Amino acid sequence: MTVFFQYLVNGIVIGGTYSLIGMGMTLIFGIMRIVNFAHGEFYMLGAYFLYTLWAILGLNPVLSMLFTFVLILFLGIGFEQLFLRPLRKESSTSSMLMTIGFSIVLQNAALLIWGGATQTVPTLVDLKTFSIGDVVFSTDRILVFLISLTIIIFTSLFIGRTKTGRSMRATFQDMEAAEVVGVNIERVYSITFGFGAALAAAGGFLLAPLFVISPTMGALATSKAFAVVTAGGLGNVRGAILGGLLLGVVESLGAGYIASGYKDAFGYLIIILVILFKPEGLMSRKRKKGVHA
Amino acid sequence: MSILKVEGVVQRFGGLVAVNNVGFNVGQNEIVSIIGPNGAGKTTLFNVIAGTYKPSEGSIIFKGKEIAGLPAATIAKQGLVRTFQITSLFSNVSVLESLKIAQHRTLESNLFNVLINAPSVRAEEQVAEKRAYEILALLKLENKANHLSDSLPYGEQRLLEIGIALAAKPDMLLLDEPAAGLNETETIELMGLIALLRDEGITILLVEHDMNLVMSISDRILVLANGTKIAEGLPSEIQTNPDVIEAYLGGDIMDFSE
Amino acid sequence: MKMNKTTTKLLQTIPVLILLAVPVVVTNNYVLNVLIMAGIWTLLASSLNIMIGLVGQLSMGHAAFYGIGAYISGLLSVRLGIPIWLGMPAAGLATTFLGYLIGKLTFRVRGSAFVLVTLGLGEVMRLVTNNWMSLTNGPLGLQGISPVKLFGVNFTYKHYYYFILLLVLLVSYIIWRIKNSRFGRAFIAMNENEPLANAVAIHSERFLVLAFMISTCIAGIAGSFYAHYVTFISPDLFLLSNTVTIVVMVIVGGKGTVLGPIVGAIIFTLLPEWLRAIDNYRMLIYGLILMFSILFMKRGIVPSFARIIKKKRGALHEYS
């Protein structure tokens, strides 16, 4: 039983960062109606920016994270304005292909800049462990979970309480109606994409100290983000938060009890099962979805 | 003999009743119009008949068979073909090709015969091409055969829509506001076309706002208000029906956009 | 533009004759190998074109069907000694069936769900072939697949060339026939306007599944050919970058046309051969090409060229 709880705790800690990544993707899908295939690459960049700013340039880690968040935010906004905006009138397939193109570019640019070898990022705090019962906790993982939680709460407040957040929700519910009442749709799209990308980057810089990082780590993150948002219901923010925790726990338990080689397949298993049996997502009670914050 | 029999149809969306217990018959080769104020449930009723929605209650019998709740394509396959309120075309396809696409219902060649280009397939393609040109002639669009549908002026696009429905060789046509946005000359041409279709043996049910058109070509008229049928009869009867006048003038013309 | 029949026939026959004559002139095995690989990519691009170009659904797991075809054929050969002549039909049938299943299950939800499921399939297959050591030999790959042999003749590069050329011509012919039939028209109708397609009795779901089955069947056959040609396969076949390469070929070549994917496949097989010196930049360049062709050359090379030629002949009205 102890082992079970240990897996559960590990799963929840990792799951918190999956929630972040998933929230970012679900915001983009919910508002812009496109699946962002470059999502994992923003995650990868989050990890590498932290690595560069902190591990190489020696900047303060907290500042490094803030910088990374803002830089990716603007990268996302720039990409949206230059490459997605001209495709607004095309089918969503064009936009999806564009994000696929961008993901290839980012991944290979990263390969050229940082090289193909894996890198490690030092832990955020001195590594200490303590235990409650027989379940072991380590300080660095607890910290990662707390930061994830903070960003999740911050994001919820942003969507729920700010003017921009209101515009986003209005656009989500009815784009045309929102435009009629004076919401600047172009602006909402840009901010949504940038913010979604920055959330993915946050997932990246939080997980970076726990695992090794490599330029190709994005593809797997994209697929995990897919799993999270599919489970939570495409466009459902609260669903994405729970979906992230679910994926973290399922992976942890699956790797522990079934087979660790297949750890990364559980996400796909979730995608396929959910799409087949509950395409509107696990969390939805009604068919109608909304941005819950 | 009636070709379409609608009985006790109810359509609810959540708590909202868009169509409430509506029933009527359409006889073979009749032209029947459905009118009513905005939000009366006309288009919803249309969508229920054409299979876009599955009715909450009621039955719809077409040519003696229950069609309520069947997929739209299955209903079309049985010969009940609709047009759309907002112009709906195969935009990036030529006019001629659109009319060939629409003949899907009557084409039967199987994949194997297509691959070996069997004589039966070639014959079928020739018939399809010929029929497409016949329809073009009927619509007076012969010289636009190779134009993209998107590039036609609005009036011709609306004509092409009817042409597409016609290419499917329907027994019955559902026309959803065919005159919307047309000028007077175009509307008169449209009336001629509808009359011509009836002469070819096609039964027509239409939703329309243009009262001139409705009054002059309909055999019978059905009036909906707030989702319920409030009157049914000859054009002359409808024009003097006090309930109808009330619905249009004094009634609550609430618009919960269809 | 009206061309008379003889001109059209000539325009179709001459390239085929040239292609047939290649091995007579070219005896360099390196060149033949590149051409054979171009043939395999052509099959893949043509098959994906049915989805992207005709019915308008993005399949991001196309490499999965390619890989599954390769593994079925390869395993049949290595484990049971079955030659390609049975292995290839088996691979084609299996991927067709898989296409049927996936199509049936996912087209209810369409669009992004289809993208996600096909993408997931590729990744799951890569994990399975990597981890199921006893069957697939895992990441080490499957070696010793029997080369092709017919009537006692062991295939050389020349034979493989003719074999893949035959497959390419056959597949192109099939797609051309389908495209110009009621089936192809139904595909295009769904892509253009699904409610209207339904209104004229086209069952979109049925035709989506059919299109997907044809598409996956061709991919499986390409995989089978690859397995017996290279005689070694590994889980890398399932890599997303393979699917991406196929997508780039279709988009840049010209989706929806018969010739477009062929042109795309040839360009993107030859390009890396010429650009060996900057191989590190290859995927980066592919990505940029994809992004900029979506922005500035939406139709792809073939339709754009066709347009220019038509313009010159003064038959602009057809596209105006």
mmCIF file with all atom_site columns, C-alpha atoms in Angstrom, chain B residues 104-205:
data_model
loop_
_atom_site.group_PDB
_atom_site.id
_atom_site.type_symbol
_atom_site.label_atom_id
_atom_site.label_alt_id
_atom_site.label_comp_id
_atom_site.label_asym_id
_atom_site.label_entity_id
_atom_site.label_seq_id
_atom_site.pdbx_PDB_ins_code
_atom_site.Cartn_x
_atom_site.Cartn_y
_atom_site.Cartn_z
_atom_site.occupancy
_atom_site.B_iso_or_equiv
_atom_site.pdbx_formal_charge
_atom_site.auth_seq_id
_atom_site.auth_comp_id
_atom_site.auth_asym_id
_atom_site.auth_atom_id
_atom_site.pdbx_PDB_model_num
ATOM 1   C CA . HIS B 1 104 ? -24.720 11.105 -56.686 1.00 0.00 ? 104 HIS B CA 1
ATOM 2   C CA . ARG B 1 105 ? -28.129 9.699  -55.771 1.00 0.00 ? 105 ARG B CA 1
ATOM 3   C CA . THR B 1 106 ? -28.797 8.310  -59.219 1.00 0.00 ? 106 THR B CA 1
ATOM 4   C CA . LEU B 1 107 ? -25.299 7.010  -60.001 1.00 0.00 ? 107 LEU B CA 1
ATOM 5   C CA . GLU B 1 108 ? -24.602 3.417  -59.160 1.00 0.00 ? 108 GLU B CA 1
ATOM 6   C CA . SER B 1 109 ? -21.228 2.348  -60.562 1.00 0.00 ? 109 SER B CA 1
ATOM 7   C CA . ASN B 1 110 ? -19.137 0.416  -58.045 1.00 0.00 ? 110 ASN B CA 1
ATOM 8   C CA . LEU B 1 111 ? -15.489 1.017  -57.243 1.00 0.00 ? 111 LEU B CA 1
ATOM 9   C CA . PHE B 1 112 ? -14.209 -1.943 -59.236 1.00 0.00 ? 112 PHE B CA 1
ATOM 10  C CA . ASN B 1 113 ? -15.978 -0.859 -62.413 1.00 0.00 ? 113 ASN B CA 1
ATOM 11  C CA . VAL B 1 114 ? -14.661 2.658  -61.902 1.00 0.00 ? 114 VAL B CA 1
ATOM 12  C CA . LEU B 1 115 ? -11.099 1.375  -61.662 1.00 0.00 ? 115 LEU B CA 1
ATOM 13  C CA . ILE B 1 116 ? -11.331 -0.641 -64.879 1.00 0.00 ? 116 ILE B CA 1
ATOM 14  C CA . ASN B 1 117 ? -13.330 2.145  -66.514 1.00 0.00 ? 117 ASN B CA 1
ATOM 15  C CA . ALA B 1 118 ? -16.049 -0.313 -67.530 1.00 0.00 ? 118 ALA B CA 1
ATOM 16  C CA . PRO B 1 119 ? -18.413 0.607  -70.381 1.00 0.00 ? 119 PRO B CA 1
ATOM 17  C CA . SER B 1 120 ? -21.263 0.937  -67.875 1.00 0.00 ? 120 SER B CA 1
ATOM 18  C CA . VAL B 1 121 ? -19.280 3.614  -66.020 1.00 0.00 ? 121 VAL B CA 1
ATOM 19  C CA . ARG B 1 122 ? -18.522 5.517  -69.192 1.00 0.00 ? 122 ARG B CA 1
ATOM 20  C CA . ALA B 1 123 ? -22.191 5.410  -70.173 1.00 0.00 ? 123 ALA B CA 1
ATOM 21  C CA . GLU B 1 124 ? -23.207 6.612  -66.726 1.00 0.00 ? 124 GLU B CA 1
ATOM 22  C CA . GLU B 1 125 ? -20.721 9.495  -66.863 1.00 0.00 ? 125 GLU B CA 1
ATOM 23  C CA . GLN B 1 126 ? -22.087 10.552 -70.231 1.00 0.00 ? 126 GLN B CA 1
ATOM 24  C CA . VAL B 1 127 ? -25.617 10.563 -68.904 1.00 0.00 ? 127 VAL B CA 1
ATOM 25  C CA . ALA B 1 128 ? -24.471 12.613 -65.909 1.00 0.00 ? 128 ALA B CA 1
ATOM 26  C CA . GLU B 1 129 ? -22.742 15.134 -68.141 1.00 0.00 ? 129 GLU B CA 1
ATOM 27  C CA . LYS B 1 130 ? -25.777 15.405 -70.374 1.00 0.00 ? 130 LYS B CA 1
ATOM 28  C CA . ARG B 1 131 ? -28.099 15.912 -67.448 1.00 0.00 ? 131 ARG B CA 1
ATOM 29  C CA . ALA B 1 132 ? -25.790 18.547 -65.985 1.00 0.00 ? 132 ALA B CA 1
ATOM 30  C CA . TYR B 1 133 ? -26.002 20.490 -69.259 1.00 0.00 ? 133 TYR B CA 1
ATOM 31  C CA . GLU B 1 134 ? -29.800 20.111 -69.306 1.00 0.00 ? 134 GLU B CA 1
ATOM 32  C CA . ILE B 1 135 ? -29.982 21.691 -65.887 1.00 0.00 ? 135 ILE B CA 1
ATOM 33  C CA . LEU B 1 136 ? -27.586 24.436 -66.969 1.00 0.00 ? 136 LEU B CA 1
ATOM 34  C CA . ALA B 1 137 ? -29.922 25.155 -69.860 1.00 0.00 ? 137 ALA B CA 1
ATOM 35  C CA . LEU B 1 138 ? -32.907 25.240 -67.537 1.00 0.00 ? 138 LEU B CA 1
ATOM 36  C CA . LEU B 1 139 ? -31.105 27.744 -65.292 1.00 0.00 ? 139 LEU B CA 1
ATOM 37  C CA . LYS B 1 140 ? -29.810 29.653 -68.331 1.00 0.00 ? 140 LYS B CA 1
ATOM 38  C CA . LEU B 1 141 ? -26.259 29.214 -67.063 1.00 0.00 ? 141 LEU B CA 1
ATOM 39  C CA . GLU B 1 142 ? -24.812 27.306 -70.053 1.00 0.00 ? 142 GLU B CA 1
ATOM 40  C CA . ASN B 1 143 ? -22.063 29.835 -70.625 1.00 0.00 ? 143 ASN B CA 1
ATOM 41  C CA . LYS B 1 144 ? -20.959 29.608 -66.995 1.00 0.00 ? 144 LYS B CA 1
ATOM 42  C CA . ALA B 1 145 ? -20.355 25.839 -66.990 1.00 0.00 ? 145 ALA B CA 1
ATOM 43  C CA . ASN B 1 146 ? -16.618 26.116 -66.306 1.00 0.00 ? 146 ASN B CA 1
ATOM 44  C CA . HIS B 1 147 ? -16.757 29.009 -63.869 1.00 0.00 ? 147 HIS B CA 1
ATOM 45  C CA . LEU B 1 148 ? -16.119 28.361 -60.211 1.00 0.00 ? 148 LEU B CA 1
ATOM 46  C CA . SER B 1 149 ? -19.356 28.418 -58.222 1.00 0.00 ? 149 SER B CA 1
ATOM 47  C CA . ASP B 1 150 ? -17.878 31.060 -55.967 1.00 0.00 ? 150 ASP B CA 1
ATOM 48  C CA . SER B 1 151 ? -17.323 33.438 -58.870 1.00 0.00 ? 151 SER B CA 1
ATOM 49  C CA . LEU B 1 152 ? -20.980 33.659 -59.896 1.00 0.00 ? 152 LEU B CA 1
ATOM 50  C CA . PRO B 1 153 ? -23.020 36.744 -59.005 1.00 0.00 ? 153 PRO B CA 1
ATOM 51  C CA . TYR B 1 154 ? -25.379 36.255 -56.062 1.00 0.00 ? 154 TYR B CA 1
ATOM 52  C CA . GLY B 1 155 ? -28.558 35.740 -58.077 1.00 0.00 ? 155 GLY B CA 1
ATOM 53  C CA . GLU B 1 156 ? -26.945 33.015 -60.156 1.00 0.00 ? 156 GLU B CA 1
ATOM 54  C CA . GLN B 1 157 ? -25.576 31.364 -57.046 1.00 0.00 ? 157 GLN B CA 1
ATOM 55  C CA . ARG B 1 158 ? -29.097 31.020 -55.682 1.00 0.00 ? 158 ARG B CA 1
ATOM 56  C CA . LEU B 1 159 ? -30.196 29.542 -58.985 1.00 0.00 ? 159 LEU B CA 1
ATOM 57  C CA . LEU B 1 160 ? -27.289 27.115 -58.945 1.00 0.00 ? 160 LEU B CA 1
ATOM 58  C CA . GLU B 1 161 ? -28.369 25.987 -55.476 1.00 0.00 ? 161 GLU B CA 1
ATOM 59  C CA . ILE B 1 162 ? -31.728 24.965 -56.846 1.00 0.00 ? 162 ILE B CA 1
ATOM 60  C CA . GLY B 1 163 ? -29.942 23.388 -59.787 1.00 0.00 ? 163 GLY B CA 1
ATOM 61  C CA . ILE B 1 164 ? -27.861 21.298 -57.418 1.00 0.00 ? 164 ILE B CA 1
ATOM 62  C CA . ALA B 1 165 ? -30.966 20.119 -55.603 1.00 0.00 ? 165 ALA B CA 1
ATOM 63  C CA . LEU B 1 166 ? -32.560 19.379 -58.940 1.00 0.00 ? 166 LEU B CA 1
ATOM 64  C CA . ALA B 1 167 ? -29.600 17.357 -60.147 1.00 0.00 ? 167 ALA B CA 1
ATOM 65  C CA . ALA B 1 168 ? -30.312 14.933 -57.340 1.00 0.00 ? 168 ALA B CA 1
ATOM 66  C CA . LYS B 1 169 ? -33.607 14.091 -59.120 1.00 0.00 ? 169 LYS B CA 1
ATOM 67  C CA . PRO B 1 170 ? -35.789 14.686 -56.103 1.00 0.00 ? 170 PRO B CA 1
ATOM 68  C CA . ASP B 1 171 ? -39.401 13.597 -55.735 1.00 0.00 ? 171 ASP B CA 1
ATOM 69  C CA . MET B 1 172 ? -39.841 16.450 -53.365 1.00 0.00 ? 172 MET B CA 1
ATOM 70  C CA . LEU B 1 173 ? -37.886 19.678 -52.857 1.00 0.00 ? 173 LEU B CA 1
ATOM 71  C CA . LEU B 1 174 ? -37.560 21.619 -49.625 1.00 0.00 ? 174 LEU B CA 1
ATOM 72  C CA . LEU B 1 175 ? -36.672 25.202 -50.527 1.00 0.00 ? 175 LEU B CA 1
ATOM 73  C CA . ASP B 1 176 ? -35.520 27.349 -47.617 1.00 0.00 ? 176 ASP B CA 1
ATOM 74  C CA . GLU B 1 177 ? -36.119 31.016 -48.471 1.00 0.00 ? 177 GLU B CA 1
ATOM 75  C CA . PRO B 1 178 ? -35.085 30.694 -52.117 1.00 0.00 ? 178 PRO B CA 1
ATOM 76  C CA . ALA B 1 179 ? -35.958 34.338 -52.858 1.00 0.00 ? 179 ALA B CA 1
ATOM 77  C CA . ALA B 1 180 ? -33.937 35.814 -49.990 1.00 0.00 ? 180 ALA B CA 1
ATOM 78  C CA . GLY B 1 181 ? -31.770 38.607 -51.338 1.00 0.00 ? 181 GLY B CA 1
ATOM 79  C CA . LEU B 1 182 ? -33.086 38.418 -54.896 1.00 0.00 ? 182 LEU B CA 1
ATOM 80  C CA . ASN B 1 183 ? -34.293 41.520 -56.747 1.00 0.00 ? 183 ASN B CA 1
ATOM 81  C CA . GLU B 1 184 ? -37.723 41.697 -58.317 1.00 0.00 ? 184 GLU B CA 1
ATOM 82  C CA . THR B 1 185 ? -36.741 40.408 -61.752 1.00 0.00 ? 185 THR B CA 1
ATOM 83  C CA . GLU B 1 186 ? -34.818 37.551 -60.262 1.00 0.00 ? 186 GLU B CA 1
ATOM 84  C CA . THR B 1 187 ? -37.744 36.667 -58.009 1.00 0.00 ? 187 THR B CA 1
ATOM 85  C CA . ILE B 1 188 ? -40.068 36.502 -60.995 1.00 0.00 ? 188 ILE B CA 1
ATOM 86  C CA . GLU B 1 189 ? -37.621 34.226 -62.787 1.00 0.00 ? 189 GLU B CA 1
ATOM 87  C CA . LEU B 1 190 ? -37.482 32.085 -59.682 1.00 0.00 ? 190 LEU B CA 1
ATOM 88  C CA . MET B 1 191 ? -41.262 31.789 -59.636 1.00 0.00 ? 191 MET B CA 1
ATOM 89  C CA . GLY B 1 192 ? -41.180 30.617 -63.237 1.00 0.00 ? 192 GLY B CA 1
ATOM 90  C CA . LEU B 1 193 ? -38.563 28.048 -62.354 1.00 0.00 ? 193 LEU B CA 1
ATOM 91  C CA . ILE B 1 194 ? -40.551 26.703 -59.409 1.00 0.00 ? 194 ILE B CA 1
ATOM 92  C CA . ALA B 1 195 ? -43.657 26.392 -61.567 1.00 0.00 ? 195 ALA B CA 1
ATOM 93  C CA . LEU B 1 196 ? -41.610 24.562 -64.166 1.00 0.00 ? 196 LEU B CA 1
ATOM 94  C CA . LEU B 1 197 ? -40.324 22.110 -61.585 1.00 0.00 ? 197 LEU B CA 1
ATOM 95  C CA . ARG B 1 198 ? -43.833 21.350 -60.500 1.00 0.00 ? 198 ARG B CA 1
ATOM 96  C CA . ASP B 1 199 ? -44.756 20.664 -64.115 1.00 0.00 ? 199 ASP B CA 1
ATOM 97  C CA . GLU B 1 200 ? -41.946 18.124 -64.138 1.00 0.00 ? 200 GLU B CA 1
ATOM 98  C CA . GLY B 1 201 ? -43.711 16.303 -61.317 1.00 0.00 ? 201 GLY B CA 1
ATOM 99  C CA . ILE B 1 202 ? -41.727 17.535 -58.340 1.00 0.00 ? 202 ILE B CA 1
ATOM 100 C CA . THR B 1 203 ? -43.539 18.292 -55.119 1.00 0.00 ? 203 THR B CA 1
ATOM 101 C CA . ILE B 1 204 ? -42.397 21.488 -53.432 1.00 0.00 ? 204 ILE B CA 1
ATOM 102 C CA . LEU B 1 205 ? -42.426 22.638 -49.835 1.00 0.00 ? 205 LEU B CA 1
#
